[in-house]
Coordinates of C-alpha atoms and ligand atoms in Angstrom, one line a residue:
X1 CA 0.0 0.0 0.0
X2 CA 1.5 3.4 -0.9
X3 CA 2.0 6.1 1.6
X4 CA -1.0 8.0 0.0
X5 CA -3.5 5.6 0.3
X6 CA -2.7 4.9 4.0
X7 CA -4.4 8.2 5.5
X8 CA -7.4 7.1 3.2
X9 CA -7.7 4.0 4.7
X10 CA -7.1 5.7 8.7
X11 CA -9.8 8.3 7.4
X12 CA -12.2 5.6 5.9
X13 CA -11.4 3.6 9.1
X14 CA -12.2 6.6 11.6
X15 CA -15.1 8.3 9.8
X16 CA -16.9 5.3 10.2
X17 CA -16.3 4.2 13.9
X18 CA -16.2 7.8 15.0
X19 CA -20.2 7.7 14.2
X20 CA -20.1 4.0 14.9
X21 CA -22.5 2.5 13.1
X22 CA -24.6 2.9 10.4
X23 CA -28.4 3.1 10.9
X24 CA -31.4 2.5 8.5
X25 CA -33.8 5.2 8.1
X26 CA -37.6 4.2 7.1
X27 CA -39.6 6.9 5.6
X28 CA -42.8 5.8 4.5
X29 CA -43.3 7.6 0.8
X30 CA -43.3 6.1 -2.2
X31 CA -41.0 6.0 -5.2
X32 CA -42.3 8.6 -7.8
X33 CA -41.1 8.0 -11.2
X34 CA -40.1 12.1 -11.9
X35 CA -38.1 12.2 -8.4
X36 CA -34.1 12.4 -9.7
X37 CA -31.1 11.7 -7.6
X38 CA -29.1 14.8 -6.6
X39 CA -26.7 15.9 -8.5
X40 CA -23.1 14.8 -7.8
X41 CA -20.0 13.1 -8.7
X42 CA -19.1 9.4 -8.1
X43 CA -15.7 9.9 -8.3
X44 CA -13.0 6.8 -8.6
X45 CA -14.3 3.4 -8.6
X46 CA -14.2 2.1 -4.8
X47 CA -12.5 4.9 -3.6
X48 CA -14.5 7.4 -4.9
X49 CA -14.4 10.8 -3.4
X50 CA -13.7 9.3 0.2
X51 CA -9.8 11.1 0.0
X52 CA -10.6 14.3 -0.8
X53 CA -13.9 14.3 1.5
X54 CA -11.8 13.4 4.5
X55 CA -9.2 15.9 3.7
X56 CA -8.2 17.6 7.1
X57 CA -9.0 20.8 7.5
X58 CA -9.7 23.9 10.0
X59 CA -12.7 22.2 12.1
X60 CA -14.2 26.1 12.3
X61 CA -14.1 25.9 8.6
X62 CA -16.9 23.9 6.0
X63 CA -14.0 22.1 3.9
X64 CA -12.6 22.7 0.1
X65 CA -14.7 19.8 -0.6
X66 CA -18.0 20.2 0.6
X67 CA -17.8 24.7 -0.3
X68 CA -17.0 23.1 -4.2
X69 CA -19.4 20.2 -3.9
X70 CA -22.7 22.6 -2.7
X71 CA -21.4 25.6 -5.3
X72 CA -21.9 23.0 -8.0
X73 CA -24.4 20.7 -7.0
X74 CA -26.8 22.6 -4.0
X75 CA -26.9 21.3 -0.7
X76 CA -27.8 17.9 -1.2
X77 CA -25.5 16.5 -3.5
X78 CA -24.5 12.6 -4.6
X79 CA -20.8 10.9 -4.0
X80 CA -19.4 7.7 -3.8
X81 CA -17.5 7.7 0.3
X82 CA -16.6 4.7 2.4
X83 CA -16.6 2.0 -0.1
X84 CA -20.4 2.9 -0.8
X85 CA -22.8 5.6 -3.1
X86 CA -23.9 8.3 -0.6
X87 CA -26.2 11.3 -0.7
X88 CA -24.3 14.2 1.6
X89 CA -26.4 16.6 3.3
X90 CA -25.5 20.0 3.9
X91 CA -29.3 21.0 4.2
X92 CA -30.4 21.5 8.1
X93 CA -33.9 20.3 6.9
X94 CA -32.8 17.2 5.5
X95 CA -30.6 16.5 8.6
X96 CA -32.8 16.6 10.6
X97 CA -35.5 14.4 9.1
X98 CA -33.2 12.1 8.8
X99 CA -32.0 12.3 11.8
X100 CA -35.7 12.1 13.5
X101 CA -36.2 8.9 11.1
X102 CA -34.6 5.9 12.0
X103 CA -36.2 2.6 11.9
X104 CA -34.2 0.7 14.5
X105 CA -34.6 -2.5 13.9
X106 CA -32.6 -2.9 10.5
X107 CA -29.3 -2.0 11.1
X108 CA -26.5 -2.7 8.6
X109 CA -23.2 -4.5 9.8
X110 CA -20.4 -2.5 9.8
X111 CA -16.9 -3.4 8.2
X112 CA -13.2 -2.2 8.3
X113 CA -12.5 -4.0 12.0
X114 CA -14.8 -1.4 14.1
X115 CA -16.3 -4.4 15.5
X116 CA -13.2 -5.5 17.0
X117 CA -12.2 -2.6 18.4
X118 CA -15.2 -1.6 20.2
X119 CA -16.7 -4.5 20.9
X120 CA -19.5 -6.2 19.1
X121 CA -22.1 -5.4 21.8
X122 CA -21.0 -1.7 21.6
X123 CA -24.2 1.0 21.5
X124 CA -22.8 2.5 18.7
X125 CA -23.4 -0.9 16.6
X126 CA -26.1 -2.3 18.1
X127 CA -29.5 -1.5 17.0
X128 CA -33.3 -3.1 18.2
X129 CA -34.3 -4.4 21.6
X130 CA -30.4 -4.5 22.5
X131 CA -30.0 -1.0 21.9
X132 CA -32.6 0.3 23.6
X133 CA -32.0 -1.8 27.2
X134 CA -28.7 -1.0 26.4
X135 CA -29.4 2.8 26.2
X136 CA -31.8 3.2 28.9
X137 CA -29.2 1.6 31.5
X138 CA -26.5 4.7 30.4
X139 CA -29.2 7.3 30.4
X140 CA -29.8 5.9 34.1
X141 CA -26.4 6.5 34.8
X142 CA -26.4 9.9 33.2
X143 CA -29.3 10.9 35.3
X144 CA -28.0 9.7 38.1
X145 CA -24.8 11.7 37.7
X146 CA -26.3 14.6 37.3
X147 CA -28.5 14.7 40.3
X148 CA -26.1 13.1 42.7
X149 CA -24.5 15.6 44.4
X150 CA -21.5 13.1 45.2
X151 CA -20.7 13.7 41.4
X152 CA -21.0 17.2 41.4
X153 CA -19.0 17.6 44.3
X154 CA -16.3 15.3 42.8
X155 CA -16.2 17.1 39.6
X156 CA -15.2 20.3 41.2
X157 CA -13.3 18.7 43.4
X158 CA -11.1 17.3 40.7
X159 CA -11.1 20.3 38.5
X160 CA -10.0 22.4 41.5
X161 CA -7.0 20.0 41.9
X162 CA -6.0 20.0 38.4
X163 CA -6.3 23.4 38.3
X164 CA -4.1 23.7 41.2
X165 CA -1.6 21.6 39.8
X166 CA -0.8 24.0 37.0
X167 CA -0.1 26.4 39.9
X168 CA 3.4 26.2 39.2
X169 CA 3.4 25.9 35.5
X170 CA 3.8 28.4 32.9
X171 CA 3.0 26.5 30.0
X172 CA 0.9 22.8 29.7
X173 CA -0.8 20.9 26.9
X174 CA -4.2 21.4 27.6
X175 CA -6.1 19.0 25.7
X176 CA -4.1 16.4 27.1
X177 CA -4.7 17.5 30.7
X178 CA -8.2 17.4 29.9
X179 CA -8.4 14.0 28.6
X180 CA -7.0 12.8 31.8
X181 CA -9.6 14.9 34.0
X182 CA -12.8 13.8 32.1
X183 CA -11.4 9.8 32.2
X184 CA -10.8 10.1 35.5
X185 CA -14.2 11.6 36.3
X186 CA -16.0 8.5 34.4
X187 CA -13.5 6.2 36.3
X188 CA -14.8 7.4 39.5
X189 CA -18.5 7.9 38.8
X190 CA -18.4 4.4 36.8
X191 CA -16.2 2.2 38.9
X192 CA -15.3 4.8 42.2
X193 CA -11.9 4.5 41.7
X194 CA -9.8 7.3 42.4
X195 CA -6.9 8.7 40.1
X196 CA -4.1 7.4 42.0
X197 CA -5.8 3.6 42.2
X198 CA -3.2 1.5 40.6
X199 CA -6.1 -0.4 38.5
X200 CA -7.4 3.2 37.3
X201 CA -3.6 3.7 36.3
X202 CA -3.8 0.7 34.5
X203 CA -7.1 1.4 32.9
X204 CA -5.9 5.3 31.9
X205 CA -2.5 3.7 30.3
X206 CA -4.5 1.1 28.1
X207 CA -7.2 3.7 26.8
X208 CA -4.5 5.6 25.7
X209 CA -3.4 3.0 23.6
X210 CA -6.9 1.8 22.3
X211 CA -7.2 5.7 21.4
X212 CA -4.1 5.6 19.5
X213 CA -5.3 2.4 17.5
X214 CA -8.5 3.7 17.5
X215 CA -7.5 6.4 14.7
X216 CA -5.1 4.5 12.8
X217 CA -4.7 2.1 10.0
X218 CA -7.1 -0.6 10.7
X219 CA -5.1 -4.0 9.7
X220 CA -4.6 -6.5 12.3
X221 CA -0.7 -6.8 11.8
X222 CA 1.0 -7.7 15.4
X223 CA 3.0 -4.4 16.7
X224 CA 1.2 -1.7 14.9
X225 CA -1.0 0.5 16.8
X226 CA -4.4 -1.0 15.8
X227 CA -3.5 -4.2 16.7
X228 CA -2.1 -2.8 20.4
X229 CA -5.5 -1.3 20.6
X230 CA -7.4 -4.5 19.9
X231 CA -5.0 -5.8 23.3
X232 CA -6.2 -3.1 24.8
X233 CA -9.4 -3.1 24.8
X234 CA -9.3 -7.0 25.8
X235 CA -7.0 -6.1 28.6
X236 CA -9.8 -3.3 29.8
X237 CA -12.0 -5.3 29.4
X238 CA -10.6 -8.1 31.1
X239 CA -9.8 -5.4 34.1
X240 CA -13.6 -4.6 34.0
X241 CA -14.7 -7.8 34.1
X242 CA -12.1 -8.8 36.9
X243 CA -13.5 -5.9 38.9
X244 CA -17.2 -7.2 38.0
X245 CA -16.3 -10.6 39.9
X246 CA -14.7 -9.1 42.8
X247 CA -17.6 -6.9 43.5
X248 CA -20.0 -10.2 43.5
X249 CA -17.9 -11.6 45.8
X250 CA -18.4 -8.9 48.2
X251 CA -22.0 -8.9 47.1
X252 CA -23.8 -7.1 44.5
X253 CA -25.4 -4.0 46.1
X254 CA -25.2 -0.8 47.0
X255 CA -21.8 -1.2 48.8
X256 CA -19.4 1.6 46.4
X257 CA -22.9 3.7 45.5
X258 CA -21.3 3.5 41.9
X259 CA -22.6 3.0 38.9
X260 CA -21.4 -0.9 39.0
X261 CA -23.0 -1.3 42.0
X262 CA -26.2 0.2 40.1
X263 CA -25.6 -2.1 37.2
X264 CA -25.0 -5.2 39.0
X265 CA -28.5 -5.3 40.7
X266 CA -30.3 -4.9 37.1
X267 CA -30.9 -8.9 36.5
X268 CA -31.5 -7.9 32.6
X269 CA -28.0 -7.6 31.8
X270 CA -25.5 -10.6 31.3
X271 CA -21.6 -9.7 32.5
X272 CA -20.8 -8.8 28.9
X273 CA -23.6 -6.4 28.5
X274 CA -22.0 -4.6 31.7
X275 CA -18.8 -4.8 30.5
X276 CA -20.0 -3.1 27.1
X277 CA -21.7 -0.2 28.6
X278 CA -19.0 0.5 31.1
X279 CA -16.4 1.0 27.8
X280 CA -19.2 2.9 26.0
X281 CA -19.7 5.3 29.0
X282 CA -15.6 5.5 29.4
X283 CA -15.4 6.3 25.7
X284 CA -18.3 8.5 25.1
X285 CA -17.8 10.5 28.2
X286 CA -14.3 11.2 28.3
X287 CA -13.2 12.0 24.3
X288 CA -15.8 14.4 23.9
X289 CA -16.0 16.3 27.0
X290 CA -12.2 16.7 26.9
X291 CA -12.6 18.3 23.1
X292 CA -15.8 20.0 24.5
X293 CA -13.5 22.1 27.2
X294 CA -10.3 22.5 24.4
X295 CA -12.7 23.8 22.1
X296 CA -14.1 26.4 24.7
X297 CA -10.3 27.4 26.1
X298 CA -9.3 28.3 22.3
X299 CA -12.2 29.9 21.1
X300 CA -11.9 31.7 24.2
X301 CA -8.7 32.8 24.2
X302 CA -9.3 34.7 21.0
X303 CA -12.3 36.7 22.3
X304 CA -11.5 38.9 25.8
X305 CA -15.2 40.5 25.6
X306 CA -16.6 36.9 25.6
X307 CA -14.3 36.0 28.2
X308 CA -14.7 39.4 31.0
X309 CA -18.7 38.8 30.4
X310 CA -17.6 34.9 31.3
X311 CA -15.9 35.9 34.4
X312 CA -18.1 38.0 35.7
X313 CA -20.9 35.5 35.6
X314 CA -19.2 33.1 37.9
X315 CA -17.5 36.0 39.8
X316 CA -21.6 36.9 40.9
X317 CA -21.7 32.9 41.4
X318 CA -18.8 32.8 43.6
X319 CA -19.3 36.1 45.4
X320 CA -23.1 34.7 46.4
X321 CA -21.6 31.8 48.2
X322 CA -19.8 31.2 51.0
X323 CA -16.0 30.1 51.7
X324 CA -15.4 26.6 50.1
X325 CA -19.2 26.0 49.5
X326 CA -19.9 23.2 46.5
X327 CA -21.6 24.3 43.5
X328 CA -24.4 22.4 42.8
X329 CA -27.1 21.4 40.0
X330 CA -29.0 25.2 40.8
X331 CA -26.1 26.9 40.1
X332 CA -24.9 25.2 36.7
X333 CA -28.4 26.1 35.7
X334 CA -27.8 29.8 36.6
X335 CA -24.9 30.2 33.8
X336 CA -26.8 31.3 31.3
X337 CA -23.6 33.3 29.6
X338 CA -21.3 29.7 29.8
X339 CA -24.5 27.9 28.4
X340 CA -23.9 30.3 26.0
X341 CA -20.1 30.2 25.6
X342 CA -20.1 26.1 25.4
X343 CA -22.8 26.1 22.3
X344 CA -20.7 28.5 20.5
X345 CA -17.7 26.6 20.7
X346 CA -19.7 23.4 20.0
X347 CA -21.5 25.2 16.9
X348 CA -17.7 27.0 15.8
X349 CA -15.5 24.0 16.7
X350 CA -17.9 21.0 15.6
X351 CA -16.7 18.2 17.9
X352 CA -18.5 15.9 15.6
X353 CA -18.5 16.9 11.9
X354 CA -20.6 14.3 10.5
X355 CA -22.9 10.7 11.1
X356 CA -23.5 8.1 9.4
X357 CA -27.2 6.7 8.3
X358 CA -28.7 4.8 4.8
X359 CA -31.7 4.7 3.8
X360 CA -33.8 1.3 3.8
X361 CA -36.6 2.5 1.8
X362 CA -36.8 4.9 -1.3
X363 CA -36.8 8.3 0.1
X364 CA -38.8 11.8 -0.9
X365 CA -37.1 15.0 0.0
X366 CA -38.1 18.0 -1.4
X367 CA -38.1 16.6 -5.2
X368 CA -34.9 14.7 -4.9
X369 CA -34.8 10.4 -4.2
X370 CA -32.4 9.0 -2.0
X371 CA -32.2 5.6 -2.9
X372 CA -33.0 2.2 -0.9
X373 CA -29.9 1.1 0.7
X374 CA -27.8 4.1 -0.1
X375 CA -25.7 6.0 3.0
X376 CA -26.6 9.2 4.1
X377 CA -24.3 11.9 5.5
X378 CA -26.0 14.9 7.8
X379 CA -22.8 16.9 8.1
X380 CA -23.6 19.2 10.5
X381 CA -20.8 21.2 10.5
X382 CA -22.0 22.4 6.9
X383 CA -25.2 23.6 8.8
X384 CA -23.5 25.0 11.5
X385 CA -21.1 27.6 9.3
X386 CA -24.2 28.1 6.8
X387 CA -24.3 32.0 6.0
X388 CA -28.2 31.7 5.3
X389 CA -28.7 29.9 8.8
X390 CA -25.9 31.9 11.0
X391 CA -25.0 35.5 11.0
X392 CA -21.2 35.6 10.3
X393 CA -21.5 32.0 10.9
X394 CA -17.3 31.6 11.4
X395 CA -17.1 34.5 14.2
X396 CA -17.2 33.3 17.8
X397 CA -20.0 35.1 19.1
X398 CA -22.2 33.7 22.4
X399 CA -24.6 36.5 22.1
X400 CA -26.3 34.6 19.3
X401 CA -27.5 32.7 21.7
X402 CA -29.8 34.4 23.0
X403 CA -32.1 34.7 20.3
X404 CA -33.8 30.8 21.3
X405 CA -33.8 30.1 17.2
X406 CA -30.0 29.5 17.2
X407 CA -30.6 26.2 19.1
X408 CA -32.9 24.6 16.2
X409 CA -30.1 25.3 13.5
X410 CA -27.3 23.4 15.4
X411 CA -27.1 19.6 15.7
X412 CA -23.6 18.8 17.3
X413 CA -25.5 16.2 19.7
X414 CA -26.7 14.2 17.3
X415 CA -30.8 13.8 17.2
X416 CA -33.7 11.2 17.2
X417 CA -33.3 7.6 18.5
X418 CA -29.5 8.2 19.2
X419 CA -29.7 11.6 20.4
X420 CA -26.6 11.5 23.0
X421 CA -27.7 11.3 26.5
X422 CA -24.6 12.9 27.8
X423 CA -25.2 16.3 26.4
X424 CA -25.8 18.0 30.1
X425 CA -23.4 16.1 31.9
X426 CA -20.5 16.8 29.3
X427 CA -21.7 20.7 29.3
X428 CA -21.9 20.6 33.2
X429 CA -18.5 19.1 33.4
X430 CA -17.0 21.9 31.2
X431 CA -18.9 24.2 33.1
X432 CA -17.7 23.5 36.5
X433 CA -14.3 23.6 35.5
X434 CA -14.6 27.1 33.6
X435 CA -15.9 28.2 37.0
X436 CA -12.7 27.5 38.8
X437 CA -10.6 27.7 35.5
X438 CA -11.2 31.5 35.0
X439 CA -11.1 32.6 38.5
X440 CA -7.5 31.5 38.2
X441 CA -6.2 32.2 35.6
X442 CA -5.1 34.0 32.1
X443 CA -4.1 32.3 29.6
X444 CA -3.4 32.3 26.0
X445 CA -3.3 29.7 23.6
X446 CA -1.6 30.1 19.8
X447 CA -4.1 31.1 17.3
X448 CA -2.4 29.0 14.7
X449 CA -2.7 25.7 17.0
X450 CA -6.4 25.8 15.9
X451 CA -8.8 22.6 16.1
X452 CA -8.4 20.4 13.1
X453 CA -11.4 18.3 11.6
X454 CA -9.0 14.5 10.5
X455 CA -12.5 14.2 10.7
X456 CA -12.2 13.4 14.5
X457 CA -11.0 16.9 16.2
X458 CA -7.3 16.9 17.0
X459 CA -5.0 20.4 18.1
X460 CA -2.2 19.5 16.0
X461 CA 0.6 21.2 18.8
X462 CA -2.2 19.0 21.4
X463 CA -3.4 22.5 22.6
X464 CA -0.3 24.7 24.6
X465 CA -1.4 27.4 26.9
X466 CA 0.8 29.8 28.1
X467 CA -0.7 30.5 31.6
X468 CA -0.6 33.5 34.2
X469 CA -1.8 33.0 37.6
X470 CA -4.9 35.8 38.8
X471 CA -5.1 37.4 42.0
X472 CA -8.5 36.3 43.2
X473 CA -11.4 38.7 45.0
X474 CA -12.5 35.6 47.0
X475 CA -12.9 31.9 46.7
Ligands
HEM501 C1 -19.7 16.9 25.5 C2 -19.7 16.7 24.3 C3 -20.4 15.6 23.6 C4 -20.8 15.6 22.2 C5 -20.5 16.7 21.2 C6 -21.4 14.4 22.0 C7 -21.9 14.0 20.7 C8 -22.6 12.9 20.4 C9 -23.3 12.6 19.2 C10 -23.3 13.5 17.9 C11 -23.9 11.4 19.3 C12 -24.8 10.7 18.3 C13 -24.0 9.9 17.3 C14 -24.9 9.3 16.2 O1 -26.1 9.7 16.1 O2 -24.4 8.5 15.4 C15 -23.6 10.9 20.6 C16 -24.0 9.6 21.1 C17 -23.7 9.2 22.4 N1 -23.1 9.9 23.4 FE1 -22.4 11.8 23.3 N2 -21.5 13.6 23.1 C18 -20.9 14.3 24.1 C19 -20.8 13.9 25.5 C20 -21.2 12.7 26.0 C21 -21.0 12.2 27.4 C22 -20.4 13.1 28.5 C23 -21.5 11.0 27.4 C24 -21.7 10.0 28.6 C25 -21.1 10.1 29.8 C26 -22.0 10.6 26.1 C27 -22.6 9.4 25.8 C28 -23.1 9.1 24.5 C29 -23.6 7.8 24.2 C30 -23.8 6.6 25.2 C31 -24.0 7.8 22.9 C32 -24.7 6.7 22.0 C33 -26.2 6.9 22.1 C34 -26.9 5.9 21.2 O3 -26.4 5.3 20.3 O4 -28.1 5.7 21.6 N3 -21.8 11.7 25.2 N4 -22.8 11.8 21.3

């Protein structure tokens, strides 16, 4: 394989486990003779456009690709990506009927290994039945988390001593530091295990390596990094189940008031189910969240009006409460300016560009057909930089918000059946830490170092902030 073809394969490989599966969508109309395809190009035979559709680019940018495809064909347009024909969507209408119509029990099997990486009973590739009890056990958790104030209480407490730790540094990797917070946050909500815990060492150390393997060439050849992350995830899983058994022994209950502890009392689930939803929740929660606050701590750093009006939000927070007192569920729903702040950065950084769906019937939209058993791409971050949707759609502005019609053009959570059930707790996360973060500290980050869409979001120098340590008022 020449080196060219090997980021098309990592792309190929990536595009498709990043949205993990690929759904069938059942739309009840029926095939009308005069409907015609979109316009479109098929590109090379197998490859088709895939290479130059996954071309990395500025994530707070809409991509050579799709600015030429939608000048040429309109919005909707046909291509050939992933080994299959597609329709891509750069219409907010379209994405979100498709979106809002999924039939869930036919779901396509997936290829290029994603199976064996994530597991076959994964959420992301399960559909039916499965999916469902496997969905309603992590929105338990989610719910759960929120309203516990144990969580809360841990969250700060763990952002405060990261935060601290940087005390005496001039100059970290953020997005780095924040993978390691949100892990450990899921770690000790999940499995209450504490950073310094030599099996959540263990854990942190092979997630690392299943995230390496995770976005790279997908061919099981022993000593590349795919194949390490296929170990990996068997070794986690292995620690997971090993911590499974050792809690039975003790006696399934509520002995740790963890999630486990929840978990193990449902008699629904088999040992592998709980093992599945444990990874899904590590996964889902910490990648995101960590890309959710690096995405807020550029964007910021490049707008000091956005950031005073930031800080002076939770300076009134802090000012209204006494000496070391927690912050709690009420006061997350109070900031109404970081609500604000974090949908901007979503909307501007587009932590998830693009999922995947295919249609299992013939499908009407506004004159065009979309084809039985072709794939669909929402991409929302198409929708999210669209000039007709968003004033100055690529300037970093939170006031938007507050006109409540910004929040139906912007889909970075997803929608329908698979809507992500973490989207408050990630937000709450970031939100917690932003309280503590800014009361701290300055900081700048490098403009250049911007977030990159490979389509995952990666800061190529990982995200370096220069810091300066703030004489606080109080707190
Ligand atoms: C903070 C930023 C986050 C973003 C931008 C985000 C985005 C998304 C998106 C777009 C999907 C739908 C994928 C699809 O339709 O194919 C999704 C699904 C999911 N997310 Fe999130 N997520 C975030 C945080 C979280 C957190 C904190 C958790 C859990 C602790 C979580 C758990 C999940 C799960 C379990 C699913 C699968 C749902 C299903 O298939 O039914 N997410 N997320």
């Amino acid at each position: 394989m020449t080196a060219e073809f090997m980021p098309v394969y990592l792309a190929l490989f990536f595009g498709l486990s990043y949205s993990l599966k690929l759904l069938w969508i059942s739309i009840f109309k029926q095939k009308s003779t005069d409907l015609q395809l979109p316009k479109g190009n098929m590109g090379w035979p197998l490859v088709g456009e895939t290479l130059a559709f996954l071309k990395p680019h500025k994530s707070n940018s809409i991509s050579n690709f799709i600015q030429e495809h939608c000048s040429r064909y309109g919005k909707v347009f046909k291509s050939h990506l992933f080994g299959t024909p597609t329709i891509v969507s750069c219409d907010l209408e379209l994405n979100i009927f498709i979106l809002q119509n999924e039939e869930r029990n036919k779901v396509s099997s997936i290829g290029f290994g994603v199976h064996d990486i994530l597991g076959k009973l994964s959420m992301m590739l399960i559909s039916g039945e499965l999916h469902k009890k496997l969905r309603s056990v992590a929105i338990s958790f989610i719910n759960v988390s929120k309203s516990s104030h144990e969580f809360l209480h841990y969250v700060e407490k763990l952002s405060v001593s990261l935060i601290g730790s940087w005390k005496e540094e001039k100059r970290i990797l953020f997005f780095k530091e924040a993978k390691e917070f949100t892990l450990y946050l899921m770690l000790k909500n999940l499995l209450n295990m504490e950073p310094e815990d030599p099996l959540a060492v263990r854990i942190f150390e092979d997630f690392l390596t299943f995230m390496k393997g995770f976005v790279s060439l997908p061919l099981y050849i022993p000593g590349t990094a795919y194949a390490k992350a296929i170990k990996a995830r068997t070794r986690i899983s292995s620690t997971l189940m090993e911590v499974i058994k050792e809690r039975k022994k003790i006696g399934a209950g509520q002995v740790n008031g963890d999630f486990l502890d929840e978990i193990l009392t449902k008699e629904c689930l088999n040992d592998e189910e709980r093992v599945s939803v444990l990874l899904d929740l590590l996964l889902a929660g910490y990648e995101t969240t960590s890309g959710l606050m690096a995405l807020v701590v550029y964007f910021l750093a490049q707008a000091p009006f956005a950031l005073q009006q930031l800080k002076e939000e939770h300076q009134t927070i802090r000012k209204r409460k006494k000496d070391g007192e927690a912050l709690n569920w009420e006061d997350y729903k109070e900031m109404e300016f970081t609500s604000y702040v974090i949908n901007e950065a979503l909307r501007c950084g587009n932590l998830v560009k693009f999922v995947h769906r295919k249609a299992v019937k013939d499908v009407e939209f506004k004159g065009y057909l979309i084809p039985a058993g072709w794939q669909v791409l929402p991409i929302f971050s198409a929708t999210h930089l669209d000039p007709t949707l968003h004033h100055n759609p690529f300037e970093f502005n939170p006031q938007r918000w507050t006109d409540p019609a910004t929040s139906k053009k912007v889909t970075p959570f997803g929608g329908g059946l698979r809507h992500c059930p973490g989207t408050e707790l990630g937000k709450l996360e970031t939100a917690f830490f932003l309280h503590h973060f800014v009361h701290n500290f300055r900081w700048k980050a490098k403009e250049e170092d911007y977030p990159m869409s490979c389509p995952y979001m990666e800061f190529k120098g990982g995200l370096e902030l220069e810091l300066e340590l703030v004489q606080k008022n109080k707190g």
